[in-house]
Every structure is written in structure tokens, then in C-alpha cells.
C-alpha atoms as an extended CHARMM CRD file, in Angstrom:
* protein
*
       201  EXT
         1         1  UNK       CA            -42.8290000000     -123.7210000000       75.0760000000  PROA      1               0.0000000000
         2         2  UNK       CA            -45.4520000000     -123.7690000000       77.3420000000  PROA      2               0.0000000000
         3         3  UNK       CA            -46.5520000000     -126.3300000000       79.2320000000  PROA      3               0.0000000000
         4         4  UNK       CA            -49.4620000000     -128.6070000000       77.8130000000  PROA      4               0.0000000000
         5         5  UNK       CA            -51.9070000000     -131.3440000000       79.3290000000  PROA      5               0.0000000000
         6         6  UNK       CA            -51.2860000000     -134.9430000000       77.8510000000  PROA      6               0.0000000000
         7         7  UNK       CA            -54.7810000000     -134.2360000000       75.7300000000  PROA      7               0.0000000000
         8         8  UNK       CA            -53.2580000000     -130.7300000000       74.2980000000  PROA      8               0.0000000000
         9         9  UNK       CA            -49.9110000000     -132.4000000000       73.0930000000  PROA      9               0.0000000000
        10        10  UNK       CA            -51.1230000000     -135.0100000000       71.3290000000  PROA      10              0.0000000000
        11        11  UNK       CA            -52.6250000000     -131.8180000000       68.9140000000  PROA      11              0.0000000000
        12        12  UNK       CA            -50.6740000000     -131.9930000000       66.0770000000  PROA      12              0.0000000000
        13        13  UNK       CA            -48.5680000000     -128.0660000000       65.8800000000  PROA      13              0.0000000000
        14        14  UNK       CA            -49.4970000000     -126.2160000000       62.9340000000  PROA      14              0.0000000000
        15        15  UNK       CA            -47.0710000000     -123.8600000000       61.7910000000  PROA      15              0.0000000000
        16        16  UNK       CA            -46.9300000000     -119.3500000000       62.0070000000  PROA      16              0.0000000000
        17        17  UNK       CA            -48.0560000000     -119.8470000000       58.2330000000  PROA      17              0.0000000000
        18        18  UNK       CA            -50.8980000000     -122.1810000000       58.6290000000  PROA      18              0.0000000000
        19        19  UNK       CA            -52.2060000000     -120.6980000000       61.7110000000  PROA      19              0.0000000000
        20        20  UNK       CA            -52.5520000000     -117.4180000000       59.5580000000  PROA      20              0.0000000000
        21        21  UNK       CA            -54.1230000000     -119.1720000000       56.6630000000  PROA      21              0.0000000000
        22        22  UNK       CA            -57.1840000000     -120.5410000000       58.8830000000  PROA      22              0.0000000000
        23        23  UNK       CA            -57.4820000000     -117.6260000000       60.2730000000  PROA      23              0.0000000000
        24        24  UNK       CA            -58.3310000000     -115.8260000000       56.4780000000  PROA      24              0.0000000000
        25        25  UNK       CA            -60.1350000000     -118.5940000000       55.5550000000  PROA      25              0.0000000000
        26        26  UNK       CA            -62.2390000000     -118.5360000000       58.3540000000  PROA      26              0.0000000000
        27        27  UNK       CA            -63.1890000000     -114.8630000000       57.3220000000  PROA      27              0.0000000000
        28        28  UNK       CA            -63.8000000000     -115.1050000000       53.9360000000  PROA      28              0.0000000000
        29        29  UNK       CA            -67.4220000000     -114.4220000000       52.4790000000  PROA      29              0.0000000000
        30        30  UNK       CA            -69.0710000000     -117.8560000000       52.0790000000  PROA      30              0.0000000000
        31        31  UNK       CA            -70.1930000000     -118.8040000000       48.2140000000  PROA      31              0.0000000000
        32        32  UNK       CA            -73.1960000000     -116.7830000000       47.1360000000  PROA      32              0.0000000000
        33        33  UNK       CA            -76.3170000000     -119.1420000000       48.1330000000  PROA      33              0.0000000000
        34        34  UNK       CA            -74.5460000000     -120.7820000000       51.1100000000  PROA      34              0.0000000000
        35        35  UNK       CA            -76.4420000000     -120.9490000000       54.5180000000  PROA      35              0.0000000000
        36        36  UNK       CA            -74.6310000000     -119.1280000000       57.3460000000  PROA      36              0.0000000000
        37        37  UNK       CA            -75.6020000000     -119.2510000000       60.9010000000  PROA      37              0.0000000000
        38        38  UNK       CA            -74.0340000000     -116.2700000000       62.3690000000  PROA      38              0.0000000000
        39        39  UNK       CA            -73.4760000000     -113.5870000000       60.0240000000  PROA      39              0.0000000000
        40        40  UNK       CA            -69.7760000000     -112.2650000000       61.2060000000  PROA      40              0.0000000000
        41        41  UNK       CA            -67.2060000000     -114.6330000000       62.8220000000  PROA      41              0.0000000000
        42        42  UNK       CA            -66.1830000000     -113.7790000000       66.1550000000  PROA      42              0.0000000000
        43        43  UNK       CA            -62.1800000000     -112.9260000000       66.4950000000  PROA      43              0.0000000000
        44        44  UNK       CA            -60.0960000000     -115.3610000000       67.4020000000  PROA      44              0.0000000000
        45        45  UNK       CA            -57.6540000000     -115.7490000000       70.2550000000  PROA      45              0.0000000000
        46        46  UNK       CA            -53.9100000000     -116.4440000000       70.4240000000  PROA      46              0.0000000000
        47        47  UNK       CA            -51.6420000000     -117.3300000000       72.8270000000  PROA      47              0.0000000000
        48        48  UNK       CA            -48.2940000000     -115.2010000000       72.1880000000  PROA      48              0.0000000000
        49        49  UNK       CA            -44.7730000000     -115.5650000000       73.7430000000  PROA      49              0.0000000000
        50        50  UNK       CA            -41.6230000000     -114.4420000000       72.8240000000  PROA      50              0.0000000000
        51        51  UNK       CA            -38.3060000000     -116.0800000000       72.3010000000  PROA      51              0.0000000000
        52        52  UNK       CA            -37.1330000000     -115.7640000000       75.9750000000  PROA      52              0.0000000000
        53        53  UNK       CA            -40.5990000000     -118.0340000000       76.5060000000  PROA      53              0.0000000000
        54        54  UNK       CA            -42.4790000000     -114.8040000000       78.5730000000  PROA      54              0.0000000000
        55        55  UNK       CA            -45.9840000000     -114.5450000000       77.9480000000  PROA      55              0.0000000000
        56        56  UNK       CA            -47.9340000000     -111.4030000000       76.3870000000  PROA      56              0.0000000000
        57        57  UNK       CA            -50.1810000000     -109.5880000000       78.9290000000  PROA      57              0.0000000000
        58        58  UNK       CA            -52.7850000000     -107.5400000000       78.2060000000  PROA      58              0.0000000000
        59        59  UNK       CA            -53.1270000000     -105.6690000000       81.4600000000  PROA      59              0.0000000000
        60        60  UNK       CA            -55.3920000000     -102.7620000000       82.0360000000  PROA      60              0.0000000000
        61        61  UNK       CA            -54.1170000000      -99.8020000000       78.9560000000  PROA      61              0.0000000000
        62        62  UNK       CA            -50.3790000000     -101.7160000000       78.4500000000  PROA      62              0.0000000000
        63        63  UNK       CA            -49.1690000000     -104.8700000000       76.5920000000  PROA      63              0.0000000000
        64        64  UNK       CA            -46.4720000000     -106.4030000000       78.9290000000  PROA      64              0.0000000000
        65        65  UNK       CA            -44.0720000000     -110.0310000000       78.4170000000  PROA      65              0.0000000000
        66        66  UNK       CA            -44.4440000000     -111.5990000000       81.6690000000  PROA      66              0.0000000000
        67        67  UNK       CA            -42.9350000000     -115.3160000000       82.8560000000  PROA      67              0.0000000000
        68        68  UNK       CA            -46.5030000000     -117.2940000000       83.1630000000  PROA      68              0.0000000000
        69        69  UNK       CA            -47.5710000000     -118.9220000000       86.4850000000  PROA      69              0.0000000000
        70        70  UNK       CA            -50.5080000000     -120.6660000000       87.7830000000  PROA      70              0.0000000000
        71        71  UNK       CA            -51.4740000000     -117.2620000000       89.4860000000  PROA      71              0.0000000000
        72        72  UNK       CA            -50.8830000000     -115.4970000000       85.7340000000  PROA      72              0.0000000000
        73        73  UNK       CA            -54.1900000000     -114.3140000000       83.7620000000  PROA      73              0.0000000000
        74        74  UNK       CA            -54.8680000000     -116.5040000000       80.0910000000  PROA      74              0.0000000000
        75        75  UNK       CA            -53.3650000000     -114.0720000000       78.2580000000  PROA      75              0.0000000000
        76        76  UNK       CA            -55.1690000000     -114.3180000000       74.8910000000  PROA      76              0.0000000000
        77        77  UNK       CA            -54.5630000000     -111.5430000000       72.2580000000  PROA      77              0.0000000000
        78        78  UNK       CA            -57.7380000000     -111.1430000000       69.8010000000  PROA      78              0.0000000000
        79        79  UNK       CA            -56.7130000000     -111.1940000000       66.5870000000  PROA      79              0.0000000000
        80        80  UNK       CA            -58.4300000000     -110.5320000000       62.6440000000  PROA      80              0.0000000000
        81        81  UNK       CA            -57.4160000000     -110.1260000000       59.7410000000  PROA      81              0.0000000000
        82        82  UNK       CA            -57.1820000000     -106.7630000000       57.8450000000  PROA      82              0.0000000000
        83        83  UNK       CA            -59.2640000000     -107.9570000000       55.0110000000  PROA      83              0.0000000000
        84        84  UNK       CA            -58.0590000000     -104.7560000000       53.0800000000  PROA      84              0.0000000000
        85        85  UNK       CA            -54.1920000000     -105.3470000000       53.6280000000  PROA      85              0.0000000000
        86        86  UNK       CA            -54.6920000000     -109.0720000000       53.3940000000  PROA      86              0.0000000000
        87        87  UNK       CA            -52.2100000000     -111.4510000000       52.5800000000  PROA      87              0.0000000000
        88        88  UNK       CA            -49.6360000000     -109.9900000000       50.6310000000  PROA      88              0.0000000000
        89        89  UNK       CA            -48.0700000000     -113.6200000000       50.1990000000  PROA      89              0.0000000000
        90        90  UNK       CA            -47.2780000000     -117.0170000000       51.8590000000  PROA      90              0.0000000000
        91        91  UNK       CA            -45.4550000000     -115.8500000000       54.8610000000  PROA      91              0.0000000000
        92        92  UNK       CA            -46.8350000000     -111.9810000000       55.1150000000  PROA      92              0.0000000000
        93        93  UNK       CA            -50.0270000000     -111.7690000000       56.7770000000  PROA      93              0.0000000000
        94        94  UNK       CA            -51.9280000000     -108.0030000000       57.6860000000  PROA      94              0.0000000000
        95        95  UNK       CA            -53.9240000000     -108.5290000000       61.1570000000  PROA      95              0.0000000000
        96        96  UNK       CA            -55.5470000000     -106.6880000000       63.4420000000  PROA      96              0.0000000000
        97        97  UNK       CA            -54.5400000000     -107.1970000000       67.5020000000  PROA      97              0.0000000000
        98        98  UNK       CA            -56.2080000000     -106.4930000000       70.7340000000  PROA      98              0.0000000000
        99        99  UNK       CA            -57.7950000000     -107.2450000000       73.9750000000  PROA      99              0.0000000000
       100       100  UNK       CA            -59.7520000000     -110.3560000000       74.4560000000  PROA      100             0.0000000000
       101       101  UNK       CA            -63.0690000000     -108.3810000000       74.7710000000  PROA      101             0.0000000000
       102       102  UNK       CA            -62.9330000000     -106.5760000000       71.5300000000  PROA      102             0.0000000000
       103       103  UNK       CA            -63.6530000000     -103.4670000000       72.7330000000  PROA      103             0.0000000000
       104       104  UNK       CA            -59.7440000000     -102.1630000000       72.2830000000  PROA      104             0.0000000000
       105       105  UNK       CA            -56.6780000000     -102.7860000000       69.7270000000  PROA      105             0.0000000000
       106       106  UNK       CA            -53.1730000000     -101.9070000000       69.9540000000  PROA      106             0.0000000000
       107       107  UNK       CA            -52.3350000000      -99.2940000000       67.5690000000  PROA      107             0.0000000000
       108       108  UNK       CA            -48.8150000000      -98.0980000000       66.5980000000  PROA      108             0.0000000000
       109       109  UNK       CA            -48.6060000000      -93.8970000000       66.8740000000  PROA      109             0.0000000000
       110       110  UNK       CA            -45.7530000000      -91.2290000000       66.9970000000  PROA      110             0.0000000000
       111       111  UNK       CA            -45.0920000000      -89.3020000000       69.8680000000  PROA      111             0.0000000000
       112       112  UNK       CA            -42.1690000000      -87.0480000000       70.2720000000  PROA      112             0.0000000000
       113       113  UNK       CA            -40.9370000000      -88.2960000000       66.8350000000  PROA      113             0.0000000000
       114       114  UNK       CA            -40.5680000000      -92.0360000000       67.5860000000  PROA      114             0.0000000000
       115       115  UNK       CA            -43.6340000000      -94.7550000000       66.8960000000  PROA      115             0.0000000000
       116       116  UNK       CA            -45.1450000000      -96.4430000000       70.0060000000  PROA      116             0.0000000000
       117       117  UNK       CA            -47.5270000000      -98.7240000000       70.9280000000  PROA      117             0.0000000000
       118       118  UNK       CA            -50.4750000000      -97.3990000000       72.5690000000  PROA      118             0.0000000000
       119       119  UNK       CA            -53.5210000000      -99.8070000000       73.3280000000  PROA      119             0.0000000000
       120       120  UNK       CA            -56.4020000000      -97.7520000000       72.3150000000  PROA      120             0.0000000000
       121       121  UNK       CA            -60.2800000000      -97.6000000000       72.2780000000  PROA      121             0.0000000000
       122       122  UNK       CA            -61.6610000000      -98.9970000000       69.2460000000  PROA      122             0.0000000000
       123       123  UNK       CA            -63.4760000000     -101.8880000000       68.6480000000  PROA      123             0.0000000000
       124       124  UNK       CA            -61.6060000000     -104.6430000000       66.3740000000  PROA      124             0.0000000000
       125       125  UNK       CA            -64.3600000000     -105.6170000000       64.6760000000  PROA      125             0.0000000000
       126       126  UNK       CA            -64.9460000000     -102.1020000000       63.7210000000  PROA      126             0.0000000000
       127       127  UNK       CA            -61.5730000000     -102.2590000000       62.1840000000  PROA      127             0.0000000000
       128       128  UNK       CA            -62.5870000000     -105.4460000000       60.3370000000  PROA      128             0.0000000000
       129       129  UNK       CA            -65.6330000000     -103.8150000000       58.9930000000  PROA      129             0.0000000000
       130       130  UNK       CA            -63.4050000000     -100.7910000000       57.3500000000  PROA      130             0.0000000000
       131       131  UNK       CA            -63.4340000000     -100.2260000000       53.6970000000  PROA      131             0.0000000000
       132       132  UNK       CA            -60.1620000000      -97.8720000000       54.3810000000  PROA      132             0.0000000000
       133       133  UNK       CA            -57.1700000000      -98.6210000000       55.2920000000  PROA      133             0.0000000000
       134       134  UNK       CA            -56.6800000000      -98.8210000000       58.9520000000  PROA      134             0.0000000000
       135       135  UNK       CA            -52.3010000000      -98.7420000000       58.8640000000  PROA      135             0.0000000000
       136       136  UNK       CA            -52.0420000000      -97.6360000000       62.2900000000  PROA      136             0.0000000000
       137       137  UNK       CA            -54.0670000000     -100.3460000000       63.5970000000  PROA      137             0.0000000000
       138       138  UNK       CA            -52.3720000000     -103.2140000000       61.0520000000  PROA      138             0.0000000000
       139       139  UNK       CA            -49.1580000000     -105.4340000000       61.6710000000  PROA      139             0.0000000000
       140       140  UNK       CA            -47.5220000000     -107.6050000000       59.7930000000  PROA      140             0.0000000000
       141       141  UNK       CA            -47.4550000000     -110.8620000000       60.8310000000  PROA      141             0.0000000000
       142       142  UNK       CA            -43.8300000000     -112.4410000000       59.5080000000  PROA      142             0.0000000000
       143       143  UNK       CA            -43.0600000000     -116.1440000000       58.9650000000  PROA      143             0.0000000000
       144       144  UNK       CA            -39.8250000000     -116.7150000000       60.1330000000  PROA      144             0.0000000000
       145       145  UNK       CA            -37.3960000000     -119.0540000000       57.9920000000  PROA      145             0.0000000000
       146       146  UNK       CA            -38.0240000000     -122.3470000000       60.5050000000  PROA      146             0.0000000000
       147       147  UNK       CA            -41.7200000000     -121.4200000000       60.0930000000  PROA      147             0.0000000000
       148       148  UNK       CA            -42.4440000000     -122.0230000000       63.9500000000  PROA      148             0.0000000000
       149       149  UNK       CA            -41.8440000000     -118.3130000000       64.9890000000  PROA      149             0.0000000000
       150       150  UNK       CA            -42.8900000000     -114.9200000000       63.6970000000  PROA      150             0.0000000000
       151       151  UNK       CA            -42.6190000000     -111.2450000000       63.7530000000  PROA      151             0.0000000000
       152       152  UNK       CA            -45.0170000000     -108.6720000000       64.0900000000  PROA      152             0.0000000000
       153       153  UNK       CA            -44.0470000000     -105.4810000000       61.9710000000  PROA      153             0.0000000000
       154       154  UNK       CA            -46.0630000000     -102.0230000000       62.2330000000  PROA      154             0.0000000000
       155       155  UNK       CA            -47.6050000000     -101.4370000000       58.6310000000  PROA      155             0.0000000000
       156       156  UNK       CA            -47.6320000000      -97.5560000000       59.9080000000  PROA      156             0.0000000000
       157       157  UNK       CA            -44.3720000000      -97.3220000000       60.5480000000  PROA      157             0.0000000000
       158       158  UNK       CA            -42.5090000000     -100.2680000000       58.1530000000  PROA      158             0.0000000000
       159       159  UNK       CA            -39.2820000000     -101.8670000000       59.8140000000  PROA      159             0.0000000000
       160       160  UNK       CA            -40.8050000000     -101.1360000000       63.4860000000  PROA      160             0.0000000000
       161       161  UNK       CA            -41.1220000000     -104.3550000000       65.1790000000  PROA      161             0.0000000000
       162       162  UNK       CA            -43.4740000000     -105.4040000000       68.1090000000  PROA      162             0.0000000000
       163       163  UNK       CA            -40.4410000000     -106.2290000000       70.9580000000  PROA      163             0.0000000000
       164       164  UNK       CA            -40.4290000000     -107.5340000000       74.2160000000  PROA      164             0.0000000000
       165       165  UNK       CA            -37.2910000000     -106.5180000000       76.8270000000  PROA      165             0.0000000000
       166       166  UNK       CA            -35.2970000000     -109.1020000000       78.5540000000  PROA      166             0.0000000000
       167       167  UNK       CA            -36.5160000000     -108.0520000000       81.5530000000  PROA      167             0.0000000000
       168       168  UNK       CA            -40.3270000000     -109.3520000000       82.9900000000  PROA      168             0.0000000000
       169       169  UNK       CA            -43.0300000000     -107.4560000000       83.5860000000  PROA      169             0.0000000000
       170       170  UNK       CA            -42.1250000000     -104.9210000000       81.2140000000  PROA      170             0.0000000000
       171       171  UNK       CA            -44.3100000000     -103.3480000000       78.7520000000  PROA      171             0.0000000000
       172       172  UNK       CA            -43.9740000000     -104.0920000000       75.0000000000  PROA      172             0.0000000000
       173       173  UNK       CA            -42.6400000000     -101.6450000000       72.6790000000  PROA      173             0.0000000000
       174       174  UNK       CA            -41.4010000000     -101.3310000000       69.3090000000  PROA      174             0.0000000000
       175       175  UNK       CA            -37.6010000000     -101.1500000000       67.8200000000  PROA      175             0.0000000000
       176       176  UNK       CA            -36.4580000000     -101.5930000000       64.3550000000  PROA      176             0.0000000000
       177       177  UNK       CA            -34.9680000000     -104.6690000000       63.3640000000  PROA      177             0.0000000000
       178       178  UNK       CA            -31.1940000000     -104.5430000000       63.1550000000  PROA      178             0.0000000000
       179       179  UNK       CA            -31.0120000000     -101.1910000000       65.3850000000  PROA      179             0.0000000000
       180       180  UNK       CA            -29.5690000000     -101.3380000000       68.8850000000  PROA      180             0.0000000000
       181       181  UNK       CA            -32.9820000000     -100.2810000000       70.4510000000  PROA      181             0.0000000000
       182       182  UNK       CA            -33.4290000000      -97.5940000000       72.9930000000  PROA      182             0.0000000000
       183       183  UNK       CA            -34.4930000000      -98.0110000000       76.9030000000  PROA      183             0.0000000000
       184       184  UNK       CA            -34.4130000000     -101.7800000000       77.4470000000  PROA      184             0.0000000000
       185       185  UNK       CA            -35.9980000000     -103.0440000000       74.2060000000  PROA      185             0.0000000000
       186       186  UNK       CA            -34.4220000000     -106.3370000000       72.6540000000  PROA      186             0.0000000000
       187       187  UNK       CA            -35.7270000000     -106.8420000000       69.2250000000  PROA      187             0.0000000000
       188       188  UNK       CA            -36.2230000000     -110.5070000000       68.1100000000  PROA      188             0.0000000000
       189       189  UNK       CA            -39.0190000000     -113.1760000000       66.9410000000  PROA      189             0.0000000000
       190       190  UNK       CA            -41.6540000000     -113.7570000000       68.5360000000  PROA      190             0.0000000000
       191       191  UNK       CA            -43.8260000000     -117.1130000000       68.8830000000  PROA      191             0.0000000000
       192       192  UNK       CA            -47.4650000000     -117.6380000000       68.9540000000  PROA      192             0.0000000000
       193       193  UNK       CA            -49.8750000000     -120.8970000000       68.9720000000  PROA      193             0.0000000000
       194       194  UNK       CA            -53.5260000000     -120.6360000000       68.4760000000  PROA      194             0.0000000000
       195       195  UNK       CA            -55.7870000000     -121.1470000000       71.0500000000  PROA      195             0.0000000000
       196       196  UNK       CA            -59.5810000000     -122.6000000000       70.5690000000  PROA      196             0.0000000000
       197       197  UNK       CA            -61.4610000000     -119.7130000000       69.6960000000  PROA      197             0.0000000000
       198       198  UNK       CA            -64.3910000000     -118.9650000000       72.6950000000  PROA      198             0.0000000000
       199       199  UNK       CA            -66.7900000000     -119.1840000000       70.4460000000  PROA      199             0.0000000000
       200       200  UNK       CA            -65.9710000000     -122.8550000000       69.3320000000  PROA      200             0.0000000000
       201       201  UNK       CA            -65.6270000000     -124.0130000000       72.8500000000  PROA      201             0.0000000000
């Protein structure tokens, strides 16, 4: 885990699960005749590690797992929900993933007859604005049995898995779960906590 001020840990932890099910309710339309002050919540922002505790980078056009140090970047993933996949039940979530300024999302494509991750210019709140279905754009977010990590499946390509090789520094990819995956992907869980969305702070 990573490490945390004496203010941060006393936070109580919520769980994969619950941090998905602020996250929808924070985007859901407010009762007709309520009062809102800003008419479309900005994303929020996650901090995202995998199970060999490396950090997920953002880092100019690729999504790398890197070890974090005090000379490391934030690392925060923006993340919303695809309101038109939604929650398909407790544990399956549909969101939307990208680079902290909104202005690009990761996006799962085929080239040369395998899916891959590309990180690609279009806005995620576009995305959340769709009335279509964006499945190239949309992952699965998986609750795990011990509810405290989760996977991140490619709703464009089902039973393609975001993975992170053992290796640092290395860029991201996707492998199918239960596959012996190709170049130096390892599949396997990955954890995430939220952080304090910017606008809140």
C-alpha cells in the first residue's frame, strides 16, 4: 500500500465496491426541482496500483506501472462512469478512464488481430455525454472476492484485462485472464483508492 500521512490513515478505507457506488451516485441527475450549482460534475481522480504495489503512470501517449518515489508524478487516472453501460450489478461497474486533464481516454483497439491499449484523443466528458455506446472506450471495473482489489476488463474486447508486467517502467497492456500472456504481460488484480477529487479540494 502506499504510504499515507498520520491525517490520511486515520480515513476510514472504503472498499473497490463502494468507491464505485459514490462515484454513480455522484453522477446521477438530481430530483426534478433540486438546485444545482454546477451543472455537470467534474471527473474524479484515482490513485491505481497493481498487486506488485507499482503505480499507474500516465506519461505523455502511454499508460506505464512504475515503483513510486518522491521524484514520481501524482499519478491520478480520471475516471466516469459510462452512464449507458452502468452498473450491471454490485461488483460490475462500466467506467470511463483517462488522463487527469480530460482531454484524452484510454481506449482498447485491434491492431494486427490482437486488442491493445492505445491512449487516445477524446475528451472523457464527451464520452460521458454519449447517448451511444462508447465499448471501445468502456472497462469493466471487477470487485474482487476480498472486495479490496479489482480488475479492469475491456467491454470491446470481453475477457481482455488491463495488465501490468513484472517489470517497472513498462507500459500497460492487456492479456486475457487465465492465458499465459504474450511479451512480458502478467495478468492479475489490480488495486485502486480514491483520491479527493480537484474539484472538492
Amino acid at each position: 500500500m502506499e504510504k499515507m500521512g498520520e491525517a490520511e490513515m486515520r480515513k476510514p478505507h472504503k472498499t473497490v465496491q463502494q468507491e464505485m457506488k459514490d462515484l454513480f451516485n455522484h453522477f446521477k441527475k438530481p430530483p426534478p426541482g433540486t438546485v444545482v450549482i454546477q451543472s455537470l460534475p467534474d471527473p474524479w481522480y484515482f490513485k491505481i496500483w497493481d498487486i506488485n504495489q507499482k503505480y499507474l503512470l500516465l506519461v505523455g501517449d502511454q499508460l506505464l506501472s512504475a515503483p513510486r518515489n518522491s521524484n514520481s508524478p501524482e499519478g491520478l487516472i480520471a475516471v466516469v462512469p459510462d452512464k449507458i453501460i452502468g452498473e450491471k450489478d454490485d461488483r460490475t461497474s462500466a467506467i470511463f478512464m483517462g488522463k487527469e486533464d480530460g482531454q484524452r481516454t484510454l481506449s482498447c483497439v485491434e491492431v494486427g488481430g490482437q486488442p491493445r491499449l492505445k491512449l487516445v484523443g477524446e475528451k472523457i466528458m464527451d464520452l460521458y455525454n454519449k447517448k451511444q455506446e462508447s465499448k471501445n472506450f468502456s472497462f469493466l471495473c471487477k470487485t474482487a472476492s476480498g472486495k479490496e482489489t479489482g480488475s479492469f476488463e475491456s467491454v470491446a474486447f470481453p475477457g481482455w484485462f488491463l495488465s501490468s508486467s513484472p517489470e517497472p517502467n513498462k507500459p500497460i497492456g492487456l492479456s486475457q485472464q487465465g492465458v499465459v500472456p504474450r511479451v512480458t504481460y502478467a495478468s492479475g488484480y489490480i488495486r485502486f483508492r480514491l483520491h479527493t477529487p480537484l474539484s472538492q479540494k
